[in-house]
């Protein structure tokens, strides 16, 4: 069975992430989407919430599992029987650090390959941090986030604004 692992911070999962997940679910027998807990210092959503949001938007994909880990990715992949790390590549700027990570992961776990899916052109510019920035200015988000999670996202933005405003 070909198991791929798609790691990231997913704070929150965007339409760009979901596009990669859907395409990969067609390619591999099983796809494990793994929320890596150390990746973000001050996340908007907790690790458990991020897992729950991804589960909600992938509920129709039976071969997708959502998990979280604070292990080294190469060790996590070994433990889960993953043979491929899957990454999405947006622009050339993603390439250098991804190339370095791929080589290091393979050094730690020689059975492990990294594969890249190129971002869909409409999502090339999209990142979780840009969505958070846009959300704070009240921009309409239906092009950027899966519709099922927009209410959760907006509620979190409102809470943050109230907290910052001291009300
Ligand atoms: P972000 O950069 O949005 O905070 P993550 O760190 O959670 O995202 O990224 C997890 C993986 O998803 C990485 O491989 C990243 O390159 C990929 N990815 C992020 N956004 C997109 C997108 N819009 N299209 C394709 N791949 C993406």
Coordinates of N, CA, C and O and ligand atoms in Angstrom, one line a residue:
X1 N 0.8 -1.2 0.0 CA 0.0 0.0 0.0 C 0.9 1.2 0.0 O 1.8 1.4 0.8
X2 N 0.6 2.2 -0.9 CA 1.4 3.4 -1.0 C 0.8 4.5 -0.1 O -0.3 5.0 -0.4
X3 N 1.6 4.7 1.0 CA 1.1 5.7 1.9 C 1.9 7.0 1.8 O 3.1 7.0 1.9
X4 N 1.2 8.1 1.6 CA 1.9 9.4 1.6 C 1.5 10.2 2.8 O 0.4 10.1 3.3
X5 N 2.5 11.1 3.2 CA 2.2 11.9 4.4 C 2.3 13.4 3.9 O 3.3 13.8 3.3
X6 N 1.3 14.1 4.2 CA 1.3 15.6 3.8 C 1.4 16.4 5.1 O 0.4 16.5 5.8
X7 N 2.6 16.9 5.4 CA 2.8 17.6 6.7 C 2.6 19.1 6.5 O 2.8 19.7 5.4
X8 N 2.2 19.8 7.6 CA 2.1 21.3 7.5 C 1.6 21.8 8.8 O 1.3 21.1 9.7
X9 N 1.5 23.1 8.8 CA 0.9 23.7 10.0 C -0.6 23.9 9.9 O -1.3 23.8 10.9
X10 N -1.1 24.1 8.7 CA -2.5 24.1 8.4 C -3.3 25.0 9.4 O -4.2 24.6 10.1
X11 N -2.8 26.3 9.6 CA -3.4 27.2 10.6 C -4.1 28.4 10.0 O -3.5 29.5 10.0
X12 N -5.2 28.2 9.4 CA -6.0 27.0 9.2 C -5.8 26.4 7.8 O -5.1 27.0 7.0
X13 N -6.4 25.2 7.5 CA -6.4 24.6 6.2 C -7.1 25.5 5.2 O -8.1 26.1 5.5
X14 N -6.4 25.8 4.1 CA -6.9 26.7 3.0 C -7.4 25.9 1.8 O -7.2 24.7 1.7
X15 N -8.0 26.6 0.9 CA -8.5 25.9 -0.3 C -7.3 25.4 -1.1 O -7.4 24.4 -1.9
X16 N -6.1 26.0 -1.0 CA -4.9 25.6 -1.6 C -4.4 24.2 -1.1 O -4.1 23.3 -1.8
X17 N -4.5 24.1 0.3 CA -4.2 22.8 0.9 C -5.1 21.7 0.5 O -4.8 20.6 0.1
X18 N -6.4 22.1 0.5 CA -7.5 21.1 0.1 C -7.3 20.6 -1.3 O -7.5 19.5 -1.6
X19 N -6.9 21.5 -2.2 CA -6.7 21.1 -3.6 C -5.6 20.1 -3.7 O -5.7 19.1 -4.4
X20 N -4.5 20.3 -2.9 CA -3.4 19.3 -2.9 C -3.9 18.0 -2.3 O -3.6 16.9 -2.8
X21 N -4.7 18.1 -1.2 CA -5.2 16.8 -0.5 C -6.0 16.0 -1.5 O -5.8 14.8 -1.6
X22 N -6.9 16.7 -2.2 CA -7.8 16.0 -3.1 C -7.1 15.3 -4.2 O -7.3 14.2 -4.6
X23 N -6.1 16.0 -4.8 CA -5.3 15.5 -5.9 C -4.5 14.3 -5.4 O -4.4 13.3 -6.1
X24 N -3.9 14.4 -4.2 CA -3.0 13.4 -3.7 C -3.8 12.1 -3.3 O -3.4 11.0 -3.5
X25 N -5.1 12.4 -2.9 CA -5.9 11.2 -2.5 C -6.2 10.3 -3.7 O -6.5 9.1 -3.5
X26 N -6.2 10.9 -4.9 CA -6.4 10.1 -6.1 C -5.1 9.3 -6.5 O -5.2 8.3 -7.2
X27 N -4.0 9.8 -6.1 CA -2.7 9.2 -6.5 C -2.3 8.1 -5.6 O -1.8 7.1 -6.1
X28 N -2.5 8.3 -4.3 CA -2.0 7.3 -3.3 C -3.1 6.5 -2.7 O -4.3 6.9 -2.8
X29 N -2.7 5.3 -2.2 CA -3.7 4.4 -1.6 C -4.3 5.1 -0.3 O -5.4 5.0 0.0
X30 N -3.3 5.7 0.4 CA -3.7 6.4 1.6 C -2.9 7.6 1.8 O -1.7 7.7 1.5
X31 N -3.6 8.7 2.3 CA -2.9 10.0 2.5 C -3.1 10.3 4.0 O -4.3 10.4 4.4
X32 N -2.0 10.5 4.7 CA -2.1 11.0 6.1 C -1.7 12.5 6.1 O -0.6 12.9 5.8
X33 N -2.7 13.3 6.4 CA -2.4 14.7 6.6 C -2.0 14.9 8.0 O -2.8 14.6 9.0
X34 N -0.8 15.4 8.3 CA -0.3 15.5 9.6 C 0.0 17.0 10.0 O 0.8 17.7 9.4
X35 N -0.7 17.4 11.1 CA -0.5 18.7 11.6 C 0.7 18.7 12.5 O 0.8 18.0 13.5
X36 N 1.8 19.4 12.1 CA 3.0 19.3 12.8 C 3.0 20.4 13.9 O 2.8 21.6 13.5
X37 N 3.0 20.0 15.1 CA 2.7 21.0 16.2 C 3.8 22.0 16.5 O 3.5 23.1 17.0
X38 N 5.0 21.8 16.1 CA 6.1 22.8 16.4 C 6.2 23.8 15.3 O 7.0 24.8 15.5
X39 N 5.5 23.7 14.2 CA 5.8 24.6 13.1 C 5.4 26.0 13.4 O 6.0 26.9 12.8
X40 N 4.3 26.3 14.2 CA 3.9 27.6 14.4 C 3.9 28.0 15.8 O 3.5 27.2 16.7
X41 N 4.5 29.1 16.1 CA 4.7 29.5 17.6 C 3.4 30.0 18.2 O 3.1 29.6 19.3
X42 N 2.7 30.9 17.5 CA 1.5 31.4 18.1 C 0.3 31.1 17.2 O -0.2 32.0 16.5
X43 N -0.1 29.9 17.1 CA -1.1 29.5 16.2 C -2.5 30.1 16.5 O -2.8 30.4 17.7
X44 N -3.3 30.4 15.5 CA -4.6 30.9 15.7 C -5.5 29.8 16.2 O -6.4 30.0 17.1
X45 N -5.3 28.5 15.7 CA -6.1 27.4 16.2 C -5.1 26.4 16.9 O -4.0 26.2 16.4
X46 N -5.6 25.7 17.9 CA -4.8 24.7 18.6 C -4.6 23.5 17.7 O -5.3 23.4 16.7
X47 N -3.7 22.7 18.0 CA -3.4 21.5 17.2 C -4.6 20.7 17.1 O -5.0 20.2 16.0
X48 N -5.4 20.5 18.1 CA -6.6 19.7 18.1 C -7.7 20.3 17.2 O -8.3 19.7 16.4
X49 N -7.8 21.7 17.3 CA -8.7 22.3 16.4 C -8.4 22.2 15.0 O -9.2 22.0 14.1
X50 N -7.1 22.4 14.7 CA -6.6 22.3 13.3 C -6.9 20.9 12.7 O -7.4 20.8 11.5
X51 N -6.7 19.9 13.5 CA -7.0 18.5 13.1 C -8.5 18.4 12.8 O -8.9 17.9 11.8
X52 N -9.3 18.9 13.7 CA -10.8 18.8 13.5 C -11.3 19.6 12.3 O -12.1 19.1 11.5
X53 N -10.7 20.7 12.0 CA -11.1 21.5 10.8 C -10.7 20.7 9.5 O -11.5 20.7 8.6
X54 N -9.5 20.1 9.5 CA -9.1 19.3 8.3 C -10.0 18.1 8.2 O -10.5 17.8 7.1
X55 N -10.4 17.5 9.3 CA -11.3 16.3 9.2 C -12.6 16.7 8.6 O -13.2 16.0 7.8
X56 N -13.1 17.9 9.0 CA -14.4 18.3 8.5 C -14.4 18.5 7.0 O -15.3 18.1 6.3
X57 N -13.3 19.1 6.5 CA -13.3 19.4 5.0 C -12.8 18.2 4.2 O -12.9 18.3 3.0
X58 N -12.4 17.1 4.8 CA -12.0 15.9 4.1 C -12.9 14.7 4.4 O -12.6 13.6 4.0
X59 N -14.1 15.0 5.0 CA -15.0 13.9 5.4 C -15.4 13.1 4.2 O -15.7 11.9 4.4
X60 N -15.4 13.6 3.0 CA -15.9 12.8 1.9 C -14.7 12.0 1.2 O -14.9 11.4 0.2
X61 N -13.6 12.1 1.8 CA -12.4 11.4 1.2 C -12.0 10.2 2.1 O -11.3 10.4 3.1
X62 N -12.5 9.0 1.8 CA -12.3 7.8 2.7 C -10.9 7.4 2.9 O -10.5 6.8 3.9
X63 N -10.0 7.7 1.9 CA -8.6 7.3 2.1 C -7.7 8.4 2.7 O -6.5 8.3 2.7
X64 N -8.3 9.4 3.3 CA -7.5 10.5 3.9 C -7.7 10.3 5.4 O -8.8 10.3 6.0
X65 N -6.5 10.3 6.1 CA -6.6 10.3 7.6 C -5.9 11.6 8.1 O -5.0 12.1 7.5
X66 N -6.4 12.1 9.2 CA -5.8 13.4 9.7 C -5.3 13.1 11.1 O -5.9 12.4 11.9
X67 N -4.0 13.5 11.3 CA -3.3 13.2 12.5 C -2.5 14.4 12.9 O -2.5 15.4 12.2
X68 N -1.8 14.3 14.1 CA -0.9 15.4 14.4 C 0.3 14.8 15.1 O 0.2 13.6 15.6
X69 N 1.4 15.5 15.1 CA 2.6 14.9 15.7 C 3.6 16.1 16.0 O 3.6 17.1 15.4
X70 N 4.4 15.8 17.1 CA 5.5 16.7 17.3 C 6.8 16.0 17.2 O 7.8 16.5 17.6
X71 N 6.8 14.9 16.5 CA 8.0 14.1 16.2 C 8.7 14.7 15.0 O 8.2 15.6 14.3
X72 N 10.0 14.3 14.9 CA 10.7 14.6 13.6 C 9.9 14.0 12.5 O 9.5 12.8 12.6
X73 N 9.7 14.7 11.4 CA 8.9 14.2 10.3 C 9.4 12.8 9.8 O 8.6 11.9 9.6
X74 N 10.7 12.7 9.6 CA 11.3 11.5 9.1 C 11.0 10.3 10.0 O 10.7 9.2 9.6
X75 N 11.0 10.5 11.3 CA 10.7 9.5 12.3 C 9.2 9.1 12.3 O 8.8 8.0 12.4
X76 N 8.4 10.2 12.2 CA 6.9 10.0 12.1 C 6.6 9.1 10.9 O 5.8 8.2 11.0
X77 N 7.2 9.4 9.8 CA 6.9 8.7 8.5 C 7.4 7.2 8.7 O 6.6 6.3 8.3
X78 N 8.5 7.0 9.3 CA 8.9 5.6 9.6 C 7.9 4.9 10.4 O 7.5 3.8 10.1
X79 N 7.5 5.5 11.5 CA 6.5 4.9 12.4 C 5.2 4.6 11.7 O 4.6 3.5 12.0
X80 N 4.7 5.5 10.8 CA 3.4 5.3 10.2 C 3.5 4.5 8.9 O 2.5 4.2 8.2
X81 N 4.7 4.0 8.5 CA 4.8 3.2 7.3 C 4.7 4.1 6.0 O 4.4 3.5 5.0
X82 N 4.9 5.4 6.1 CA 4.8 6.2 5.0 C 6.1 6.1 4.1 O 7.2 6.0 4.6
X83 N 5.9 6.0 2.8 CA 7.0 6.0 1.9 C 7.3 7.3 1.2 O 8.3 7.5 0.6
X84 N 6.3 8.2 1.2 CA 6.5 9.4 0.5 C 6.0 10.6 1.4 O 5.0 10.5 2.0
X85 N 6.8 11.7 1.4 CA 6.4 12.9 2.0 C 5.9 13.8 0.8 O 6.5 13.9 -0.2
X86 N 4.7 14.3 1.0 CA 4.1 15.1 -0.1 C 4.1 16.6 0.3 O 3.8 16.9 1.4
X87 N 4.5 17.4 -0.7 CA 4.6 18.8 -0.4 C 3.9 19.6 -1.6 O 3.9 19.1 -2.7
X88 N 3.4 20.7 -1.3 CA 2.8 21.6 -2.4 C 3.9 22.6 -2.7 O 4.5 23.2 -1.8
X89 N 4.1 22.9 -4.0 CA 5.1 23.9 -4.3 C 4.3 25.1 -5.0 O 3.6 24.9 -6.0
X90 N 4.4 26.2 -4.4 CA 3.7 27.4 -4.9 C 4.6 28.2 -5.9 O 4.3 28.3 -7.0
X91 N 5.8 28.6 -5.4 CA 6.6 29.5 -6.3 C 8.0 29.0 -6.1 O 8.3 28.1 -5.3
X92 N 8.9 29.5 -6.9 CA 10.3 29.2 -6.9 C 10.8 29.4 -5.4 O 11.7 28.7 -4.9
X93 N 10.2 30.4 -4.8 CA 10.7 30.7 -3.4 C 10.5 29.6 -2.5 O 11.2 29.5 -1.5
X94 N 9.5 28.7 -2.7 CA 9.3 27.5 -1.8 C 10.4 26.5 -2.0 O 10.7 25.7 -1.2
X95 N 11.0 26.6 -3.2 CA 11.8 25.4 -3.7 C 13.1 25.2 -2.8 O 13.4 24.0 -2.5
X96 N 13.8 26.2 -2.5 CA 15.1 26.0 -1.9 C 15.0 25.3 -0.5 O 15.7 24.3 -0.2
X97 N 14.1 25.9 0.3 CA 14.0 25.3 1.6 C 13.4 23.9 1.5 O 13.7 23.0 2.3
X98 N 12.5 23.7 0.6 CA 11.8 22.3 0.4 C 12.9 21.3 0.0 O 12.9 20.2 0.4
X99 N 13.8 21.7 -0.9 CA 14.8 20.9 -1.4 C 15.7 20.4 -0.3 O 16.1 19.2 -0.1
X100 N 16.1 21.4 0.6 CA 16.9 21.1 1.7 C 16.2 20.1 2.7 O 16.8 19.1 3.1
X101 N 14.9 20.4 3.0 CA 14.2 19.5 3.9 C 14.1 18.1 3.3 O 14.3 17.1 4.0
X102 N 13.9 18.0 2.0 CA 13.8 16.7 1.3 C 15.1 15.9 1.5 O 15.1 14.7 1.8
X103 N 16.2 16.6 1.3 CA 17.5 15.9 1.4 C 17.8 15.4 2.8 O 18.2 14.3 3.1
X104 N 17.4 16.3 3.8 CA 17.7 16.0 5.2 C 16.8 14.8 5.6 O 17.2 13.9 6.3
X105 N 15.5 14.8 5.2 CA 14.6 13.8 5.6 C 15.1 12.4 5.0 O 15.0 11.4 5.7
X106 N 15.6 12.5 3.8 CA 16.1 11.2 3.2 C 17.4 10.7 3.9 O 17.6 9.5 3.9
X107 N 18.1 11.7 4.4 CA 19.4 11.3 5.1 C 19.0 10.5 6.4 O 19.5 9.5 6.8
X108 N 18.0 11.1 7.1 CA 17.6 10.5 8.4 C 16.8 9.2 8.1 O 17.0 8.2 8.9
X109 N 16.0 9.1 7.1 CA 15.3 7.9 6.7 C 15.4 7.6 5.2 O 14.7 8.2 4.4
X110 N 16.5 6.8 4.9 CA 16.8 6.6 3.5 C 15.7 6.0 2.6 O 15.7 6.1 1.4
X111 N 14.7 5.4 3.3 CA 13.6 4.8 2.5 C 12.5 5.9 2.1 O 11.5 5.6 1.5
X112 N 12.8 7.1 2.5 CA 11.7 8.1 2.4 C 12.0 9.1 1.2 O 13.0 9.8 1.2
X113 N 11.1 9.2 0.3 CA 11.2 10.2 -0.8 C 10.2 11.3 -0.6 O 9.2 11.1 0.1
X114 N 10.5 12.5 -1.2 CA 9.6 13.6 -1.1 C 9.1 13.9 -2.5 O 9.9 13.9 -3.5
X115 N 7.8 14.0 -2.6 CA 7.2 14.4 -3.9 C 6.5 15.7 -3.8 O 6.0 16.0 -2.8
X116 N 6.5 16.4 -5.0 CA 5.9 17.7 -5.0 C 4.8 17.8 -6.0 O 4.9 17.3 -7.1
X117 N 3.7 18.4 -5.5 CA 2.6 18.7 -6.5 C 2.6 20.2 -6.6 O 2.7 21.0 -5.6
X118 N 2.6 20.7 -7.9 CA 2.6 22.1 -8.1 C 1.2 22.7 -7.7 O 0.2 22.1 -8.0
X119 N 1.2 23.9 -7.1 CA 0.0 24.5 -6.7 C -0.9 24.8 -8.0 O -0.3 25.1 -9.0
X120 N -2.2 24.7 -7.8 CA -3.1 25.1 -8.9 C -2.9 26.7 -9.1 O -2.7 27.4 -8.1
X121 N -2.9 27.1 -10.3 CA -2.6 28.5 -10.5 C -3.4 29.5 -9.7 O -2.9 30.5 -9.2
X122 N -4.7 29.2 -9.5 CA -5.5 30.1 -8.7 C -5.1 30.2 -7.2 O -5.6 31.1 -6.5
X123 N -4.3 29.2 -6.8 CA -3.9 29.2 -5.4 C -2.4 29.5 -5.1 O -1.9 29.3 -4.0
X124 N -1.8 29.9 -6.2 CA -0.3 30.1 -6.1 C 0.1 31.1 -5.0 O 1.1 31.0 -4.4
X125 N -0.8 32.1 -4.8 CA -0.5 33.2 -3.9 C -1.0 32.9 -2.5 O -0.8 33.7 -1.6
X126 N -1.7 31.8 -2.3 CA -2.4 31.6 -1.1 C -1.6 30.9 0.0 O -0.9 29.9 -0.2
X127 N -1.6 31.5 1.2 CA -1.0 30.9 2.4 C -1.9 31.1 3.6 O -2.7 32.1 3.6
X128 N -1.8 30.3 4.6 CA -2.6 30.5 5.8 C -2.4 31.9 6.4 O -3.3 32.6 6.9
X129 N -1.1 32.4 6.3 CA -0.9 33.7 6.9 C -1.5 34.8 6.1 O -2.0 35.8 6.7
X130 N -1.6 34.7 4.8 CA -2.3 35.7 4.0 C -3.7 35.7 4.3 O -4.4 36.8 4.4
X131 N -4.3 34.5 4.5 CA -5.8 34.4 4.8 C -6.0 35.1 6.1 O -7.0 35.9 6.3
X132 N -5.1 34.9 7.1 CA -5.3 35.6 8.4 C -5.3 37.1 8.3 O -6.0 37.8 8.9
X133 N -4.3 37.5 7.5 CA -4.2 39.0 7.3 C -5.4 39.5 6.6 O -6.0 40.5 7.1
X134 N -5.9 38.9 5.6 CA -7.1 39.4 4.9 C -8.3 39.3 5.8 O -9.1 40.2 5.8
X135 N -8.4 38.2 6.6 CA -9.5 38.1 7.5 C -9.6 39.2 8.5 O -10.7 39.7 8.8
X136 N -8.5 39.7 8.9 CA -8.5 40.8 9.9 C -9.0 42.1 9.4 O -9.4 43.0 10.1
X137 N -9.0 42.2 8.0 CA -9.5 43.4 7.4 C -10.9 43.2 6.8 O -11.5 44.0 6.1
X138 N -11.5 42.0 7.2 CA -12.9 41.8 6.8 C -13.1 41.4 5.3 O -14.2 41.5 4.8
X139 N -12.1 41.0 4.6 CA -12.2 40.6 3.2 C -13.0 39.3 3.1 O -13.0 38.4 4.0
X140 N -13.8 39.2 2.1 CA -14.7 38.0 1.8 C -13.7 36.8 1.5 O -12.8 36.9 0.7
X141 N -14.0 35.7 2.2 CA -13.0 34.6 2.2 C -13.3 33.4 1.4 O -12.6 32.4 1.4
X142 N -14.5 33.4 0.7 CA -15.0 32.1 0.1 C -14.1 31.6 -1.0 O -14.1 30.4 -1.3
X143 N -13.2 32.4 -1.6 CA -12.3 31.9 -2.6 C -11.0 31.3 -1.9 O -10.3 30.6 -2.6
X144 N -10.8 31.6 -0.6 CA -9.6 31.2 0.0 C -9.7 30.0 1.0 O -8.7 29.3 1.2
X145 N -10.9 29.9 1.6 CA -11.1 28.9 2.6 C -12.2 28.0 2.3 O -13.2 28.5 1.7
X146 N -12.2 26.7 2.6 CA -13.3 25.8 2.4 C -14.5 26.4 3.2 O -14.4 26.8 4.3
X147 N -15.7 26.4 2.6 CA -16.9 27.0 3.2 C -17.2 26.5 4.5 O -17.7 27.3 5.4
X148 N -17.0 25.2 4.8 CA -17.3 24.6 6.1 C -16.6 25.2 7.2 O -17.0 25.1 8.4
X149 N -15.5 25.9 7.0 CA -14.7 26.3 8.2 C -14.7 27.9 8.3 O -14.1 28.4 9.2
X150 N -15.4 28.5 7.3 CA -15.4 30.0 7.4 C -16.0 30.6 8.7 O -15.4 31.5 9.3
X151 N -17.1 30.0 9.2 CA -17.7 30.5 10.4 C -16.7 30.4 11.6 O -16.6 31.3 12.4
X152 N -16.0 29.3 11.7 CA -15.0 29.1 12.8 C -13.9 30.1 12.7 O -13.5 30.7 13.7
X153 N -13.5 30.4 11.4 CA -12.4 31.3 11.2 C -12.8 32.7 11.6 O -12.1 33.4 12.3
X154 N -14.0 33.1 11.2 CA -14.5 34.4 11.4 C -14.7 34.7 12.9 O -14.4 35.7 13.5
X155 N -15.2 33.6 13.6 CA -15.4 33.7 15.0 C -14.1 34.0 15.7 O -14.0 34.8 16.6
X156 N -13.1 33.3 15.3 CA -11.7 33.4 15.9 C -11.1 34.8 15.7 O -10.5 35.4 16.5
X157 N -11.4 35.3 14.4 CA -10.9 36.7 14.1 C -11.6 37.7 15.0 O -10.9 38.6 15.6
X158 N -12.9 37.5 15.2 CA -13.7 38.5 16.0 C -13.1 38.4 17.5 O -13.0 39.5 18.1
X159 N -12.9 37.2 18.0 CA -12.4 37.1 19.4 C -11.1 37.8 19.5 O -10.9 38.5 20.5
X160 N -10.2 37.6 18.5 CA -8.9 38.2 18.6 C -9.0 39.8 18.6 O -8.3 40.4 19.3
X161 N -9.9 40.3 17.7 CA -10.1 41.7 17.7 C -10.6 42.3 19.0 O -10.1 43.3 19.5
X162 N -11.6 41.6 19.6 CA -12.1 42.0 20.9 C -11.0 42.0 22.0 O -10.9 42.9 22.7
X163 N -10.2 41.0 21.9 CA -9.1 40.8 22.9 C -8.1 42.0 22.8 O -7.7 42.6 23.7
X164 N -7.8 42.2 21.5 CA -6.8 43.3 21.2 C -7.4 44.7 21.6 O -6.7 45.6 22.0
X165 N -8.7 44.8 21.4 CA -9.4 46.1 21.6 C -9.6 46.3 23.1 O -10.1 47.3 23.5
X166 N -9.4 45.2 23.9 CA -9.6 45.3 25.3 C -11.1 45.4 25.8 O -11.4 45.7 26.9
X167 N -12.0 45.0 24.9 CA -13.4 45.0 25.3 C -13.9 43.5 25.6 O -13.2 42.6 25.3
Ligands
LIG1 P1 1.1 27.8 4.8 O1 2.4 28.2 4.0 O2 -0.1 28.2 4.1 O3 1.2 28.3 6.2 P2 1.7 25.1 5.6 O4 3.0 25.3 6.3 O5 0.6 24.6 6.4 O6 1.1 26.3 4.8 O7 2.0 24.2 4.3 C1 1.8 22.8 4.3 C2 2.1 22.4 2.9 O8 1.2 22.9 1.9 C3 3.5 22.9 2.3 O9 4.0 21.9 1.5 C4 3.1 24.1 1.5 O10 4.0 24.3 0.4 C5 1.8 23.6 0.9 N1 0.9 24.7 0.5 C6 0.5 25.7 1.3 N2 -0.3 26.5 0.6 C7 -0.5 26.0 -0.6 C8 -1.2 26.4 -1.8 N3 -1.9 27.5 -1.9 N4 -1.1 25.6 -2.9 C9 -0.4 24.4 -2.8 N5 0.3 24.0 -1.8 C10 0.3 24.8 -0.7

